Amino acid sequence: MANIKSAKKRVLIAEANRQRNVAFKTSIKTAVKKALALATESDKEALAAAISNVYKLCDKAVSKGILHKNTAARKKSRLVLAIKKLEK
């Protein structure tokens, strides 16, 4: 642990940011799983809404600096490929 007061504050802030980032990444993973679960059903509107939600979360994560833009693009691409594979 740091000895300087400002360094101690930065440690606390870094931990809070880490927890926020982990929570946001977890929400993306959950949204992807929900979209994949809806891919096996016949409800196209719910599937489209779920995909839109995943896209929104990924784009928001990029804008907040949680994900790199290529990581978000890869997640979105793999989701669509998996859904197309499940629909066949």
mmCIF file with all atom_site columns, C-alpha atoms in Angstrom:
data_model
loop_
_atom_site.group_PDB
_atom_site.id
_atom_site.type_symbol
_atom_site.label_atom_id
_atom_site.label_alt_id
_atom_site.label_comp_id
_atom_site.label_asym_id
_atom_site.label_entity_id
_atom_site.label_seq_id
_atom_site.pdbx_PDB_ins_code
_atom_site.Cartn_x
_atom_site.Cartn_y
_atom_site.Cartn_z
_atom_site.occupancy
_atom_site.B_iso_or_equiv
_atom_site.pdbx_formal_charge
_atom_site.auth_seq_id
_atom_site.auth_comp_id
_atom_site.auth_asym_id
_atom_site.auth_atom_id
_atom_site.pdbx_PDB_model_num
ATOM 1  C CA . MET A 1 1  ? 0.000   0.000   0.000   1.00 0.00 ? 1  MET A CA 1
ATOM 2  C CA . ALA A 1 2  ? 1.173   3.498   -0.790  1.00 0.00 ? 2  ALA A CA 1
ATOM 3  C CA . ASN A 1 3  ? 2.324   5.949   1.885   1.00 0.00 ? 3  ASN A CA 1
ATOM 4  C CA . ILE A 1 4  ? 1.357   9.194   0.180   1.00 0.00 ? 4  ILE A CA 1
ATOM 5  C CA . LYS A 1 5  ? -2.217  10.371  0.707   1.00 0.00 ? 5  LYS A CA 1
ATOM 6  C CA . SER A 1 6  ? -2.913  11.050  -2.980  1.00 0.00 ? 6  SER A CA 1
ATOM 7  C CA . ALA A 1 7  ? -1.510  7.638   -3.924  1.00 0.00 ? 7  ALA A CA 1
ATOM 8  C CA . LYS A 1 8  ? -3.830  5.994   -1.391  1.00 0.00 ? 8  LYS A CA 1
ATOM 9  C CA . LYS A 1 9  ? -6.755  7.833   -2.983  1.00 0.00 ? 9  LYS A CA 1
ATOM 10 C CA . ARG A 1 10 ? -5.695  6.671   -6.450  1.00 0.00 ? 10 ARG A CA 1
ATOM 11 C CA . VAL A 1 11 ? -5.618  3.058   -5.231  1.00 0.00 ? 11 VAL A CA 1
ATOM 12 C CA . LEU A 1 12 ? -9.205  3.380   -4.020  1.00 0.00 ? 12 LEU A CA 1
ATOM 13 C CA . ILE A 1 13 ? -10.332 5.071   -7.239  1.00 0.00 ? 13 ILE A CA 1
ATOM 14 C CA . ALA A 1 14 ? -8.591  2.450   -9.373  1.00 0.00 ? 14 ALA A CA 1
ATOM 15 C CA . GLU A 1 15 ? -10.372 -0.331  -7.484  1.00 0.00 ? 15 GLU A CA 1
ATOM 16 C CA . ALA A 1 16 ? -13.749 1.365   -7.908  1.00 0.00 ? 16 ALA A CA 1
ATOM 17 C CA . ASN A 1 17 ? -13.102 1.783   -11.638 1.00 0.00 ? 17 ASN A CA 1
ATOM 18 C CA . ARG A 1 18 ? -12.014 -1.847  -11.943 1.00 0.00 ? 18 ARG A CA 1
ATOM 19 C CA . GLN A 1 19 ? -15.211 -3.063  -10.303 1.00 0.00 ? 19 GLN A CA 1
ATOM 20 C CA . ARG A 1 20 ? -17.315 -0.835  -12.561 1.00 0.00 ? 20 ARG A CA 1
ATOM 21 C CA . ASN A 1 21 ? -15.501 -2.138  -15.652 1.00 0.00 ? 21 ASN A CA 1
ATOM 22 C CA . VAL A 1 22 ? -15.936 -5.774  -14.575 1.00 0.00 ? 22 VAL A CA 1
ATOM 23 C CA . ALA A 1 23 ? -19.649 -5.195  -13.994 1.00 0.00 ? 23 ALA A CA 1
ATOM 24 C CA . PHE A 1 24 ? -20.047 -3.612  -17.422 1.00 0.00 ? 24 PHE A CA 1
ATOM 25 C CA . LYS A 1 25 ? -18.186 -6.457  -19.149 1.00 0.00 ? 25 LYS A CA 1
ATOM 26 C CA . THR A 1 26 ? -20.360 -8.957  -17.292 1.00 0.00 ? 26 THR A CA 1
ATOM 27 C CA . SER A 1 27 ? -23.498 -7.213  -18.529 1.00 0.00 ? 27 SER A CA 1
ATOM 28 C CA . ILE A 1 28 ? -22.199 -7.563  -22.097 1.00 0.00 ? 28 ILE A CA 1
ATOM 29 C CA . LYS A 1 29 ? -21.589 -11.291 -21.601 1.00 0.00 ? 29 LYS A CA 1
ATOM 30 C CA . THR A 1 30 ? -25.088 -11.733 -20.169 1.00 0.00 ? 30 THR A CA 1
ATOM 31 C CA . ALA A 1 31 ? -26.645 -9.874  -23.099 1.00 0.00 ? 31 ALA A CA 1
ATOM 32 C CA . VAL A 1 32 ? -24.731 -12.070 -25.557 1.00 0.00 ? 32 VAL A CA 1
ATOM 33 C CA . LYS A 1 33 ? -25.952 -15.230 -23.805 1.00 0.00 ? 33 LYS A CA 1
ATOM 34 C CA . LYS A 1 34 ? -29.550 -13.985 -23.897 1.00 0.00 ? 34 LYS A CA 1
ATOM 35 C CA . ALA A 1 35 ? -29.250 -13.228 -27.617 1.00 0.00 ? 35 ALA A CA 1
ATOM 36 C CA . LEU A 1 36 ? -27.853 -16.695 -28.300 1.00 0.00 ? 36 LEU A CA 1
ATOM 37 C CA . ALA A 1 37 ? -30.688 -18.263 -26.306 1.00 0.00 ? 37 ALA A CA 1
ATOM 38 C CA . LEU A 1 38 ? -33.249 -16.301 -28.344 1.00 0.00 ? 38 LEU A CA 1
ATOM 39 C CA . ALA A 1 39 ? -31.607 -17.459 -31.585 1.00 0.00 ? 39 ALA A CA 1
ATOM 40 C CA . THR A 1 40 ? -32.982 -20.957 -31.093 1.00 0.00 ? 40 THR A CA 1
ATOM 41 C CA . GLU A 1 41 ? -36.541 -19.642 -30.718 1.00 0.00 ? 41 GLU A CA 1
ATOM 42 C CA . SER A 1 42 ? -38.766 -18.320 -33.488 1.00 0.00 ? 42 SER A CA 1
ATOM 43 C CA . ASP A 1 43 ? -39.325 -14.828 -32.051 1.00 0.00 ? 43 ASP A CA 1
ATOM 44 C CA . LYS A 1 44 ? -37.472 -12.614 -34.532 1.00 0.00 ? 44 LYS A CA 1
ATOM 45 C CA . GLU A 1 45 ? -38.465 -9.326  -32.891 1.00 0.00 ? 45 GLU A CA 1
ATOM 46 C CA . ALA A 1 46 ? -37.058 -10.326 -29.503 1.00 0.00 ? 46 ALA A CA 1
ATOM 47 C CA . LEU A 1 47 ? -33.876 -11.556 -31.176 1.00 0.00 ? 47 LEU A CA 1
ATOM 48 C CA . ALA A 1 48 ? -33.466 -8.275  -33.047 1.00 0.00 ? 48 ALA A CA 1
ATOM 49 C CA . ALA A 1 49 ? -33.965 -6.351  -29.801 1.00 0.00 ? 49 ALA A CA 1
ATOM 50 C CA . ALA A 1 50 ? -31.396 -8.536  -28.027 1.00 0.00 ? 50 ALA A CA 1
ATOM 51 C CA . ILE A 1 51 ? -28.833 -8.031  -30.796 1.00 0.00 ? 51 ILE A CA 1
ATOM 52 C CA . SER A 1 52 ? -29.480 -4.302  -30.705 1.00 0.00 ? 52 SER A CA 1
ATOM 53 C CA . ASN A 1 53 ? -28.899 -4.323  -26.948 1.00 0.00 ? 53 ASN A CA 1
ATOM 54 C CA . VAL A 1 54 ? -25.564 -6.126  -27.358 1.00 0.00 ? 54 VAL A CA 1
ATOM 55 C CA . TYR A 1 55 ? -24.484 -3.624  -30.015 1.00 0.00 ? 55 TYR A CA 1
ATOM 56 C CA . LYS A 1 56 ? -25.504 -0.727  -27.767 1.00 0.00 ? 56 LYS A CA 1
ATOM 57 C CA . LEU A 1 57 ? -23.600 -2.099  -24.781 1.00 0.00 ? 57 LEU A CA 1
ATOM 58 C CA . CYS A 1 58 ? -20.470 -2.790  -26.838 1.00 0.00 ? 58 CYS A CA 1
ATOM 59 C CA . ASP A 1 59 ? -20.496 0.683   -28.368 1.00 0.00 ? 59 ASP A CA 1
ATOM 60 C CA . LYS A 1 60 ? -21.023 2.272   -24.960 1.00 0.00 ? 60 LYS A CA 1
ATOM 61 C CA . ALA A 1 61 ? -18.107 0.269   -23.542 1.00 0.00 ? 61 ALA A CA 1
ATOM 62 C CA . VAL A 1 62 ? -15.877 1.565   -26.342 1.00 0.00 ? 62 VAL A CA 1
ATOM 63 C CA . SER A 1 63 ? -16.907 5.159   -25.693 1.00 0.00 ? 63 SER A CA 1
ATOM 64 C CA . LYS A 1 64 ? -16.202 4.757   -21.957 1.00 0.00 ? 64 LYS A CA 1
ATOM 65 C CA . GLY A 1 65 ? -12.811 3.170   -22.619 1.00 0.00 ? 65 GLY A CA 1
ATOM 66 C CA . ILE A 1 66 ? -13.773 -0.201  -21.154 1.00 0.00 ? 66 ILE A CA 1
ATOM 67 C CA . LEU A 1 67 ? -13.282 -2.119  -24.412 1.00 0.00 ? 67 LEU A CA 1
ATOM 68 C CA . HIS A 1 68 ? -11.019 -1.503  -27.378 1.00 0.00 ? 68 HIS A CA 1
ATOM 69 C CA . LYS A 1 69 ? -12.937 -0.779  -30.578 1.00 0.00 ? 69 LYS A CA 1
ATOM 70 C CA . ASN A 1 70 ? -11.603 -3.899  -32.290 1.00 0.00 ? 70 ASN A CA 1
ATOM 71 C CA . THR A 1 71 ? -12.645 -6.042  -29.314 1.00 0.00 ? 71 THR A CA 1
ATOM 72 C CA . ALA A 1 72 ? -16.181 -4.689  -29.531 1.00 0.00 ? 72 ALA A CA 1
ATOM 73 C CA . ALA A 1 73 ? -16.253 -5.260  -33.285 1.00 0.00 ? 73 ALA A CA 1
ATOM 74 C CA . ARG A 1 74 ? -15.049 -8.834  -32.779 1.00 0.00 ? 74 ARG A CA 1
ATOM 75 C CA . LYS A 1 75 ? -17.715 -9.533  -30.149 1.00 0.00 ? 75 LYS A CA 1
ATOM 76 C CA . LYS A 1 76 ? -20.467 -8.184  -32.401 1.00 0.00 ? 76 LYS A CA 1
ATOM 77 C CA . SER A 1 77 ? -19.190 -10.128 -35.405 1.00 0.00 ? 77 SER A CA 1
ATOM 78 C CA . ARG A 1 78 ? -18.900 -13.403 -33.523 1.00 0.00 ? 78 ARG A CA 1
ATOM 79 C CA . LEU A 1 79 ? -22.392 -12.949 -32.097 1.00 0.00 ? 79 LEU A CA 1
ATOM 80 C CA . VAL A 1 80 ? -23.941 -12.530 -35.541 1.00 0.00 ? 80 VAL A CA 1
ATOM 81 C CA . LEU A 1 81 ? -21.982 -15.501 -36.924 1.00 0.00 ? 81 LEU A CA 1
ATOM 82 C CA . ALA A 1 82 ? -23.101 -17.706 -34.029 1.00 0.00 ? 82 ALA A CA 1
ATOM 83 C CA . ILE A 1 83 ? -26.724 -16.654 -34.450 1.00 0.00 ? 83 ILE A CA 1
ATOM 84 C CA . LYS A 1 84 ? -26.648 -17.409 -38.169 1.00 0.00 ? 84 LYS A CA 1
ATOM 85 C CA . LYS A 1 85 ? -25.125 -20.816 -37.409 1.00 0.00 ? 85 LYS A CA 1
ATOM 86 C CA . LEU A 1 86 ? -27.859 -21.575 -34.861 1.00 0.00 ? 86 LEU A CA 1
ATOM 87 C CA . GLU A 1 87 ? -30.647 -20.501 -37.204 1.00 0.00 ? 87 GLU A CA 1
ATOM 88 C CA . LYS A 1 88 ? -29.638 -23.050 -39.849 1.00 0.00 ? 88 LYS A CA 1
#
